[in-house]
Short mmCIF file of C-alpha atoms and ligand atoms in Angstrom, two decimals:
data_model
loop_
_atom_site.label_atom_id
_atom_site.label_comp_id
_atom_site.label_asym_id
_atom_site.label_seq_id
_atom_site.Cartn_x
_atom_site.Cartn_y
_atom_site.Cartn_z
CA UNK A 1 -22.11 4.67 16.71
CA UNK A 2 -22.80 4.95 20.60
CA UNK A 3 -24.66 1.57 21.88
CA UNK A 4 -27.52 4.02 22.97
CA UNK A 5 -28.00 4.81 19.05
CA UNK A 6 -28.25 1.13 18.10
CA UNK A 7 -30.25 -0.03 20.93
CA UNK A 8 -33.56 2.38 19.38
CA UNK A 9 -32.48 1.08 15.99
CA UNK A 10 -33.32 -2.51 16.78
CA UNK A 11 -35.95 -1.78 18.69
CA UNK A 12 -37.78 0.16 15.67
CA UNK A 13 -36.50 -2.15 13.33
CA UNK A 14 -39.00 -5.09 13.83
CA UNK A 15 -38.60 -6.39 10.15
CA UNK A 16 -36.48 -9.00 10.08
CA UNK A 17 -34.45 -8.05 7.11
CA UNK A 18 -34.11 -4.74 8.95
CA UNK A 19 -32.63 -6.54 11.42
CA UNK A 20 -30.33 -8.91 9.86
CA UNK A 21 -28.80 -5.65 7.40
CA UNK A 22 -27.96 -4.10 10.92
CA UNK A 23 -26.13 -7.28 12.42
CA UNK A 24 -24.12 -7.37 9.25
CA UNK A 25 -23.15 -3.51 9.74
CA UNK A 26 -22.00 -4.53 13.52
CA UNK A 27 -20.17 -7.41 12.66
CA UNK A 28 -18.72 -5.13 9.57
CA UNK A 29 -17.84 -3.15 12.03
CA UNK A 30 -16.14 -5.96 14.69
CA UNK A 31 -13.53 -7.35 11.78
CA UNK A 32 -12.68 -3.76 10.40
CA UNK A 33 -12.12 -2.27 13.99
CA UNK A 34 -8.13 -1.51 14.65
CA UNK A 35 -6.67 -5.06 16.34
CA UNK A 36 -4.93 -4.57 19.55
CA UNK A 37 -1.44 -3.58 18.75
CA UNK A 38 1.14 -6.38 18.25
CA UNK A 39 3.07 -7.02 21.80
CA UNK A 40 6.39 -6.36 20.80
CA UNK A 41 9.81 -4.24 21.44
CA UNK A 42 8.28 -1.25 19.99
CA UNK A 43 5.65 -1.62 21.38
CA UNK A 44 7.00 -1.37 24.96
CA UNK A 45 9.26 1.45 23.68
CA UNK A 46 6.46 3.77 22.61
CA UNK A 47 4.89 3.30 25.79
CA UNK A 48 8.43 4.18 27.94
CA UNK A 49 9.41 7.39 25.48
CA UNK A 50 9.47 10.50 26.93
CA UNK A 51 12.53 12.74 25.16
CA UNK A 52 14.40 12.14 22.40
CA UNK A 53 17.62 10.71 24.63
CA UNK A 54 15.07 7.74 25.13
CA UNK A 55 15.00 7.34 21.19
CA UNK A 56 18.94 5.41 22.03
CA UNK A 57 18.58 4.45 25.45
CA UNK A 58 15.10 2.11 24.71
CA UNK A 59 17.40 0.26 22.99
CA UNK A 60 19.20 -1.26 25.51
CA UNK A 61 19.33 -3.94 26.22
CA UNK A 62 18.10 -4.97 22.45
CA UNK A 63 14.12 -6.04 22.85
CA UNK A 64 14.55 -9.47 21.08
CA UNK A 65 11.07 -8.86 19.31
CA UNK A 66 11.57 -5.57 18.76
CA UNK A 67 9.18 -5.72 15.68
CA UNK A 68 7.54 -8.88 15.95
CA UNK A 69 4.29 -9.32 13.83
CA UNK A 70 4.39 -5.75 12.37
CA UNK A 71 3.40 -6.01 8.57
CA UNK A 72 4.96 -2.99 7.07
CA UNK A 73 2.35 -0.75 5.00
CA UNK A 74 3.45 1.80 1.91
CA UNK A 75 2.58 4.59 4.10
CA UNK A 76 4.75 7.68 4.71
CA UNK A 77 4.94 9.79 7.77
CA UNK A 78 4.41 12.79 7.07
CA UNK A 79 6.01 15.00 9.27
CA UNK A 80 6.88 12.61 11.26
CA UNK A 81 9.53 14.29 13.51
CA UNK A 82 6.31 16.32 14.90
CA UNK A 83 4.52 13.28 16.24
CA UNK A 84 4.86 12.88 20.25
CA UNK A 85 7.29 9.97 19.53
CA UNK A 86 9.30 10.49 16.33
CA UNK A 87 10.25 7.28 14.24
CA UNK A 88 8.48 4.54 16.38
CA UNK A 89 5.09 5.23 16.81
CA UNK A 90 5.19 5.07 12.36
CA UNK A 91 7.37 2.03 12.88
CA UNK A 92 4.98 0.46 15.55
CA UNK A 93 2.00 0.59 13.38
CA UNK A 94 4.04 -0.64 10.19
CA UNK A 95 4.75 2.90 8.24
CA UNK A 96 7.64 1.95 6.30
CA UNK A 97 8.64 5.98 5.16
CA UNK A 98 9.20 8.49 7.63
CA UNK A 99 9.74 12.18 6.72
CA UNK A 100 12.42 14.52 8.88
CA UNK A 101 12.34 18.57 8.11
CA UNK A 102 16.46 19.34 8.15
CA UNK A 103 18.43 22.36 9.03
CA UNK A 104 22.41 23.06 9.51
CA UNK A 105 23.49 24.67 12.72
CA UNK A 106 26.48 24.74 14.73
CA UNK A 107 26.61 23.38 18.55
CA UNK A 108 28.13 25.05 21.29
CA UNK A 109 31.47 23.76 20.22
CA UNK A 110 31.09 25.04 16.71
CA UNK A 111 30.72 21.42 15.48
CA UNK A 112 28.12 21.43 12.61
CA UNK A 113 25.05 19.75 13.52
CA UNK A 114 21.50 18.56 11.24
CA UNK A 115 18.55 19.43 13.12
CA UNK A 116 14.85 18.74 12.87
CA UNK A 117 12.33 20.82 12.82
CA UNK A 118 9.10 22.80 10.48
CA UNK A 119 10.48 26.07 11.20
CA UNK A 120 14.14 27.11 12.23
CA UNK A 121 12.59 29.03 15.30
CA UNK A 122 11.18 25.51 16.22
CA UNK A 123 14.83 23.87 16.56
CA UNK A 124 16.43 22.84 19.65
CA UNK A 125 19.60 21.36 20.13
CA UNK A 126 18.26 17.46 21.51
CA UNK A 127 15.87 17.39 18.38
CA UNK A 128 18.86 16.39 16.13
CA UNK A 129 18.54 14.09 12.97
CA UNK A 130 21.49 12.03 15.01
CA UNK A 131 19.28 11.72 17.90
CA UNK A 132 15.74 10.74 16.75
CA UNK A 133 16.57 9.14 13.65
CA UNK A 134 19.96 8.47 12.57
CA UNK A 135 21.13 6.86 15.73
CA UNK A 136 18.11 4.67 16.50
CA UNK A 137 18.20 3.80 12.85
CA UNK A 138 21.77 2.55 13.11
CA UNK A 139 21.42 0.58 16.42
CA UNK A 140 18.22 -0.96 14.98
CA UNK A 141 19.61 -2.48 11.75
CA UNK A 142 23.35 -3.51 14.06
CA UNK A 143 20.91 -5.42 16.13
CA UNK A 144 18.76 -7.34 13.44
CA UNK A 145 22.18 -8.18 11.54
CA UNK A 146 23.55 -9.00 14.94
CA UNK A 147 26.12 -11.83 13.05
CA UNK A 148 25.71 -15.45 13.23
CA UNK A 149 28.44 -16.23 16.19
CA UNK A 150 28.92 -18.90 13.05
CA UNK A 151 28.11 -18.51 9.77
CA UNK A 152 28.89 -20.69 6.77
CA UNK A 153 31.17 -19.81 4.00
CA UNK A 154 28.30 -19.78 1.69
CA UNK A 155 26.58 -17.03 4.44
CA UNK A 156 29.15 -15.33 4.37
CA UNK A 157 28.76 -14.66 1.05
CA UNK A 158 25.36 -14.30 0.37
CA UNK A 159 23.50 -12.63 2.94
CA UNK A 160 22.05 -9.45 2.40
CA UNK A 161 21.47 -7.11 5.48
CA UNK A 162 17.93 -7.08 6.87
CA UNK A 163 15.81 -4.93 7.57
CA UNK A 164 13.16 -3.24 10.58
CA UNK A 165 11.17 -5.21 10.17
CA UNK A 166 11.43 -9.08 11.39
CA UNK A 167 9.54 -10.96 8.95
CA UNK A 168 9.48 -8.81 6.21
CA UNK A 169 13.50 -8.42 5.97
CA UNK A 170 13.92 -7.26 2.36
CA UNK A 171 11.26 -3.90 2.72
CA UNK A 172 13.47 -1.02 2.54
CA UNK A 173 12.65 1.44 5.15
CA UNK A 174 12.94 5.03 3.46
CA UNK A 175 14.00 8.04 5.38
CA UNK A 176 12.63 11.16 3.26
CA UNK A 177 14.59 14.53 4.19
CA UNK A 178 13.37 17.47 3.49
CA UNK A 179 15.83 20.09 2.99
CA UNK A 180 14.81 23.27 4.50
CA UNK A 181 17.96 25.09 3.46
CA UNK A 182 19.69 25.31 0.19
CA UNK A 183 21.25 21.94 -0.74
CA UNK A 184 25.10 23.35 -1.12
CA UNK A 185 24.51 23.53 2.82
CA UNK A 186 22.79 20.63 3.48
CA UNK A 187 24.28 17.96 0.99
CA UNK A 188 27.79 17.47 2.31
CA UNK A 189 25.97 17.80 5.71
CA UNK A 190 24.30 14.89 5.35
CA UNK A 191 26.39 12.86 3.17
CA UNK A 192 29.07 12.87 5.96
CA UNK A 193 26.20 11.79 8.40
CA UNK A 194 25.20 8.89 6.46
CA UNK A 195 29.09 7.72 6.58
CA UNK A 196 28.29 5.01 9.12
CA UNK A 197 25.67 3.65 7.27
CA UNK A 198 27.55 3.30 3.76
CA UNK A 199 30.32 1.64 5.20
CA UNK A 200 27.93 -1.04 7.05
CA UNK A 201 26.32 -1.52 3.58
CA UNK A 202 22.76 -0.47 5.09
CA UNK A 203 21.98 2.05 2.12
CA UNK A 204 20.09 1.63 -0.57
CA UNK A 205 23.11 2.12 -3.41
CA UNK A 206 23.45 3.34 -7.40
CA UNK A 207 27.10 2.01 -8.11
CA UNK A 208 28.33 0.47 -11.24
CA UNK A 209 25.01 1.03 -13.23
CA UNK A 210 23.53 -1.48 -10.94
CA UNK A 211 20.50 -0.11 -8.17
CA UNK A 212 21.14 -2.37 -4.93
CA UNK A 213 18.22 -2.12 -2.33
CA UNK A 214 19.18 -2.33 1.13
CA UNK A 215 17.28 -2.10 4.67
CA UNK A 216 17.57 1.72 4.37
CA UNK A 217 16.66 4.37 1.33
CA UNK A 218 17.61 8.07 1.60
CA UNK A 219 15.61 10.21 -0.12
CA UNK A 220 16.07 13.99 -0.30
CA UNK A 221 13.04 16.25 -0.75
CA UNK A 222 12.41 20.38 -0.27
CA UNK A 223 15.30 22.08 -1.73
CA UNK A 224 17.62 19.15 -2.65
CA UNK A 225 18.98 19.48 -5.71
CA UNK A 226 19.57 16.41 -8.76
CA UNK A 227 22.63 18.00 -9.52
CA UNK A 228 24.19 17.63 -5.58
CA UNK A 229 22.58 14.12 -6.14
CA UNK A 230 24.38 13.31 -9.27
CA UNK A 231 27.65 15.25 -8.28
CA UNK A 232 30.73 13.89 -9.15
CA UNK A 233 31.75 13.50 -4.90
CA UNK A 234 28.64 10.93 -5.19
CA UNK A 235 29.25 8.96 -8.45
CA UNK A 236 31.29 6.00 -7.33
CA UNK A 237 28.39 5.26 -4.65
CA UNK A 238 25.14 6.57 -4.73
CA UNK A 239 23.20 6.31 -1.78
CA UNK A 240 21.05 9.02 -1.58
CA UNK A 241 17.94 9.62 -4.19
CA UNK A 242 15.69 12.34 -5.13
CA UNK A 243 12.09 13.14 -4.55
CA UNK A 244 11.23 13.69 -8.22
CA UNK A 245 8.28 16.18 -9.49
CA UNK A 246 5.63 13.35 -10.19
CA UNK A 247 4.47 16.16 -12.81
CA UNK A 248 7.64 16.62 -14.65
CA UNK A 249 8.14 12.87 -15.40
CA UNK A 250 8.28 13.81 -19.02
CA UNK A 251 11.79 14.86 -18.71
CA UNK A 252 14.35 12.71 -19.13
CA UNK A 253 15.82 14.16 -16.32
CA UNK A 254 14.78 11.61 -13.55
CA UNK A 255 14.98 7.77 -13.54
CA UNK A 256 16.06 5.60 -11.18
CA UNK A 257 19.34 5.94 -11.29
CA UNK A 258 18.80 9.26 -9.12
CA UNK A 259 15.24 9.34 -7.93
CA UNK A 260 13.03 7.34 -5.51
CA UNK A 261 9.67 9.02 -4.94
CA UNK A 262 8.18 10.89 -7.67
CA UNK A 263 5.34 13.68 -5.63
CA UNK A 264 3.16 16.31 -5.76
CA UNK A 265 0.90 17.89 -3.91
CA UNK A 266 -3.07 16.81 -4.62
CA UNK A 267 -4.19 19.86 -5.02
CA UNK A 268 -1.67 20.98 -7.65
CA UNK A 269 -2.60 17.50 -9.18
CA UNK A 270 -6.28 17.62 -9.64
CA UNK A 271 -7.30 20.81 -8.10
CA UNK A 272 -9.57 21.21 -5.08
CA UNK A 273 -11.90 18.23 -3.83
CA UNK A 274 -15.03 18.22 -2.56
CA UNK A 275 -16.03 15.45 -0.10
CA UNK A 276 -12.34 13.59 -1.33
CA UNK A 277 -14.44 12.71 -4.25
CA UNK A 278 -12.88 12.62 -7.54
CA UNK A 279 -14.39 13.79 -10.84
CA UNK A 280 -13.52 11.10 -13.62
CA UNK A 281 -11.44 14.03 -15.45
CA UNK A 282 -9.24 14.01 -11.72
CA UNK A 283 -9.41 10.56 -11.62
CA UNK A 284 -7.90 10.24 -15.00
CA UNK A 285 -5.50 12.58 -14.40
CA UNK A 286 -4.11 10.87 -11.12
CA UNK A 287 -3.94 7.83 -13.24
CA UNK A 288 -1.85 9.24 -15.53
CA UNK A 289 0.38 10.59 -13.66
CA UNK A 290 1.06 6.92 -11.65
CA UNK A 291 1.98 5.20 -14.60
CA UNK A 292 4.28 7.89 -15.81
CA UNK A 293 5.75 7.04 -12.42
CA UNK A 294 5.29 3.36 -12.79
CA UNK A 295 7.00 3.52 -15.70
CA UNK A 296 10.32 4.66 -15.03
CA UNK A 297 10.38 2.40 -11.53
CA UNK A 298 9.59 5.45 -9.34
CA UNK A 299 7.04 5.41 -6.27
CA UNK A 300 4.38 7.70 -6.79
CA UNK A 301 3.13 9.99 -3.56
CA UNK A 302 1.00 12.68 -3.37
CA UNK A 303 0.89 14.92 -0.25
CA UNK A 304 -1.47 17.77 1.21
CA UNK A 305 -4.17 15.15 0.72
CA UNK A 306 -7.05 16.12 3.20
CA UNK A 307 -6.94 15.47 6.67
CA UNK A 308 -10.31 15.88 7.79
CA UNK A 309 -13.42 15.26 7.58
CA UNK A 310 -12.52 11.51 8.46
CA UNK A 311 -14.73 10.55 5.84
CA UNK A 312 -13.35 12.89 2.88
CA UNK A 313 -9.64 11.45 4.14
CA UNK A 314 -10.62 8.03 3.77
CA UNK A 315 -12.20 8.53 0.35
CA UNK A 316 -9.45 10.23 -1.06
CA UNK A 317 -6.82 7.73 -0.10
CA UNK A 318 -9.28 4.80 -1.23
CA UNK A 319 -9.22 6.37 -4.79
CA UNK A 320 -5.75 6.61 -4.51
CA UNK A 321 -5.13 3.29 -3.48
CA UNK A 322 -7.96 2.36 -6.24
CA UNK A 323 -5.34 3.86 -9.12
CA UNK A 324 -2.39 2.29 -7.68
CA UNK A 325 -0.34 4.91 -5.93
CA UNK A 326 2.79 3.46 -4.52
CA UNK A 327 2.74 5.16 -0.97
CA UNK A 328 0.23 7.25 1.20
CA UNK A 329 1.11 10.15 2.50
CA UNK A 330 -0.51 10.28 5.88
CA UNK A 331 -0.66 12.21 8.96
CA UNK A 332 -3.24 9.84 11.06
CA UNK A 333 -1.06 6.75 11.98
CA UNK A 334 -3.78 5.07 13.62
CA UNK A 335 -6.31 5.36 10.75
CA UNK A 336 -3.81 4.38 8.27
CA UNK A 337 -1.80 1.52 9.85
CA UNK A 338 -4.09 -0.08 12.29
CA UNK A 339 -7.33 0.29 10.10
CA UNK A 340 -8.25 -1.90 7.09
CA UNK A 341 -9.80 1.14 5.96
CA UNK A 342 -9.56 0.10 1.69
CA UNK A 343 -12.73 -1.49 2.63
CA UNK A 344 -13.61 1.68 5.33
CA UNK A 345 -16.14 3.49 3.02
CA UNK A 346 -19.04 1.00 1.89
CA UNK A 347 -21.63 2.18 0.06
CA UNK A 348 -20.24 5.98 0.69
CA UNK A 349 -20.83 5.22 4.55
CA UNK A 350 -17.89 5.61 6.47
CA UNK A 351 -17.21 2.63 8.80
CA UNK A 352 -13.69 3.49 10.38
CA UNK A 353 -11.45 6.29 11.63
CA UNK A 354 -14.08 7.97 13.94
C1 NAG B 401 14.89 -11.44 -0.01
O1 NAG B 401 15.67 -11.23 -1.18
C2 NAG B 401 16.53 -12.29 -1.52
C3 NAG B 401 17.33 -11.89 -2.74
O2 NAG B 401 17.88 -10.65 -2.61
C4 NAG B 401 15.73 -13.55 -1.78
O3 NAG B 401 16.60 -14.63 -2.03
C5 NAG B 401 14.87 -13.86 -0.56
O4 NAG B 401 14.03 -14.94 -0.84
C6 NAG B 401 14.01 -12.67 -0.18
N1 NAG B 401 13.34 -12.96 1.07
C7 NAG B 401 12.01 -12.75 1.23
C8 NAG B 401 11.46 -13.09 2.58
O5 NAG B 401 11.32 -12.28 0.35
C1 NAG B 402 33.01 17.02 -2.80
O1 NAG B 402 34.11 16.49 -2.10
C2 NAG B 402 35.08 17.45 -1.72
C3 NAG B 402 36.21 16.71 -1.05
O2 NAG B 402 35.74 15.80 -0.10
C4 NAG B 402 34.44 18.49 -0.79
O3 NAG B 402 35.35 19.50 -0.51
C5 NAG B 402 33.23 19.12 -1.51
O4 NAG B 402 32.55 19.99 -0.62
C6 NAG B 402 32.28 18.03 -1.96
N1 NAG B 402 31.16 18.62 -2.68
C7 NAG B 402 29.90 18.24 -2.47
C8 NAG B 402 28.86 18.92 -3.29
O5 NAG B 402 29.57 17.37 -1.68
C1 NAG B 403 32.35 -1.01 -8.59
O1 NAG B 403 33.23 -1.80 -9.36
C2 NAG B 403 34.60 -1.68 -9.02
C3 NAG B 403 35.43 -2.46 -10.02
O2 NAG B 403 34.83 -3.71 -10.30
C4 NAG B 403 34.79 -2.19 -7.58
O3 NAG B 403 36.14 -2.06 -7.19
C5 NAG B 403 33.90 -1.35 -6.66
O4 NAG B 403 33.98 -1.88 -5.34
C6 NAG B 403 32.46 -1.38 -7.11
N1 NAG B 403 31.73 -0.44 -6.31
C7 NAG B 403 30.64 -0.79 -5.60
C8 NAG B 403 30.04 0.28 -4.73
O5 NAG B 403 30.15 -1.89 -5.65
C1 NAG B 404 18.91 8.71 -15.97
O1 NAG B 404 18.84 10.12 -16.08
C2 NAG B 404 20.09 10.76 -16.32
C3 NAG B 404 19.81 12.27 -16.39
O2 NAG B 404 19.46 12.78 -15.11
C4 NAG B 404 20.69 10.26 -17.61
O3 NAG B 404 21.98 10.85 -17.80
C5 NAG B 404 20.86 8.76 -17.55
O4 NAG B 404 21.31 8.27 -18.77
C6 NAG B 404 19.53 8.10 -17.25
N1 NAG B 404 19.75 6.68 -17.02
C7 NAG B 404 18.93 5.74 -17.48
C8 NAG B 404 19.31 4.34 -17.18
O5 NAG B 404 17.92 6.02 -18.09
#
């Protein structure tokens, strides 16, 4: 709404209740605008990235409040390796799930090497999982379990490694792969890459019948396979969980012991959408299939939801939200973290995102 806009609308709004209904919008408007973002270490780093060698060298020296004052949101980044600054503009704004496309190549030396990337004509050797993800990721949870120069016995003991974020040290941050290659190729890959990880106890871990949540959660998505995730070479530790078909939860196949996410695409869901509005019949149907998830202590997700029209996006992830879906899949960081947009769409009016 441009000022010019609301300037005729007062002035041919003489009755008072006219007038009062359209200060309510504005201030409606005020509280639900995005808030300035938090001043913090990420904060400065998005600003300063330009390539993904800054993704390690931001880090240094550590930013003390590196993620001060972020709440972290159930909101995946989808593709998230695409966005101008992979891993902390999702971070910045709270987005506790951030997706990376995968592919095996070899570098010059004939070293293997995971890179990132939609298509495999897309990949270049600096867009490495090491580089925007892996190592940041590593550096990042060193520096917030930077040791107590003197802990207690009972410390010792006890503490559990935190997490991104500051205040909110026990939220796993999940790191979805998507394997764009078979998962013989990819699985060992990426097992071996995780190695520093494991040993620092970071990972999210199946061992001993017992699921122990740490700062980081691994899932693999695309063409990862249950059986690579339940192979023998991975049985004494666990640490890295499947993206389960949220429409196959019938099958005893998936449970927590080997799953994390349980997704689908919306459209295979419920079919098309018109205006992100859901029939009852799609509405029941998306319920459905969230407490099938719910049920066997998986995190529901749907992707392909709609990106725009603004409005249709925001009504589609309200009814989501609505039926208690456990993360949004989301390609508009700004909308989704910075916007308190479950209360966007009053009255079918749009209020945010524009
Ligand atoms: C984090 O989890 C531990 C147990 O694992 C619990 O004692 C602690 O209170 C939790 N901290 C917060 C901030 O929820
Ligand atoms: C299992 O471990 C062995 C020995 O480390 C290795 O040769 C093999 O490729 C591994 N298989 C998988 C599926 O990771
Ligand atoms: C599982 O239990 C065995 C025997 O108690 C122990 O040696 C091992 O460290 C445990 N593994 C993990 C990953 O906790
Ligand atoms: C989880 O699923 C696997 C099959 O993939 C099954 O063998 C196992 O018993 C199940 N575990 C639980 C705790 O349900």
């Amino acid at each position: 709404m441009s000022p010019p806009l609301l300037t005729i609308l007062f002035d041919c709004s003489s009755n008072i209740f006219e007038r009062t209904w359209y200060s309510l919008v504005l201030a409606l408007i005020k509280r639900l605008s995005p808030k300035a973002p938090p001043s913090n270490g990420l904060e400065t780093i998005t600003k300063n990235w330009h390539n993904p060698s800054d993704s390690t060298s931001l880090l240094s020296p550590w930013p003390k409040d590196f993620s001060r004052d972020i709440i972290p949101k159930s909101c995946h980044s989808h593709n998230d390796y695409a966005r101008n600054i992979p891993l902390y503009d999702a971070l910045a704004v709270g987005c506790s799930s951030v997706e990376a496309d995968i592919w095996l190549r070899h570098d010059v030396d004939g070293n293997e090497v995971l890179l990132v990337g939609h298509t495999s004509r897309s990949l270049t050797s600096d867009r490495s999982l090491s580089a925007l993800y892996l190592d940041p990721l590593l550096q990042i949870l060193n520096n917030q379990n930077n040791p107590d120069p003197y802990p207690t016995e009972a410390q010792h003991q006890t503490l559990q490694p935190a997490g991104i974020f500051s205040s909110y040290p026990n939220t796993t941050t999940v790191l979805l792969l998507d394997f764009k290659e078979d998962s013989a190729t990819l699985f060992p890959a990426v097992v071996n890459a995780l190695e520093p990880f494991r040993q620092k106890g970071y990972l999210t871990t199946y061992a001993n019948d017992t699921l122990t949540t740490g700062p980081l959660t691994i899932v693999a998505s695309g063409l990862a396979s249950l059986s690579d995730v339940t192979s023998p070479n991975t049985t004494l530790s666990r640490s890295i969980f499947l993206d389960a078909p949220l429409d196959s939860l019938s099958s005893s196949l998936y449970n927590t012991t080997n799953s994390y996410y349980a997704s689908l695409s919306l459209s295979k869901a419920v079919g098309y959408l018109w205006a992100g509005k859901f029939s009852s019949k799609q509405v029941e149907t998306v319920k459905e299939q969230i407490s099938a998830a719910e049920e066997k202590g998986l995190k529901s997700r749907y992707w392909g939801t709609i990106s725009w029209p603004i409005p249709w996006r925001m009504g589609t992830w309200k009814t989501l939200m609505e039926n208690g879906v456990s993360v949004l899949n989301v390609d508009d960081l700004e909308s989704a973290g910075r916007w308190d947009w479950a209360v966007c769409v009053v009255a079918s009016f749009a209020l945010c995102g524009w």
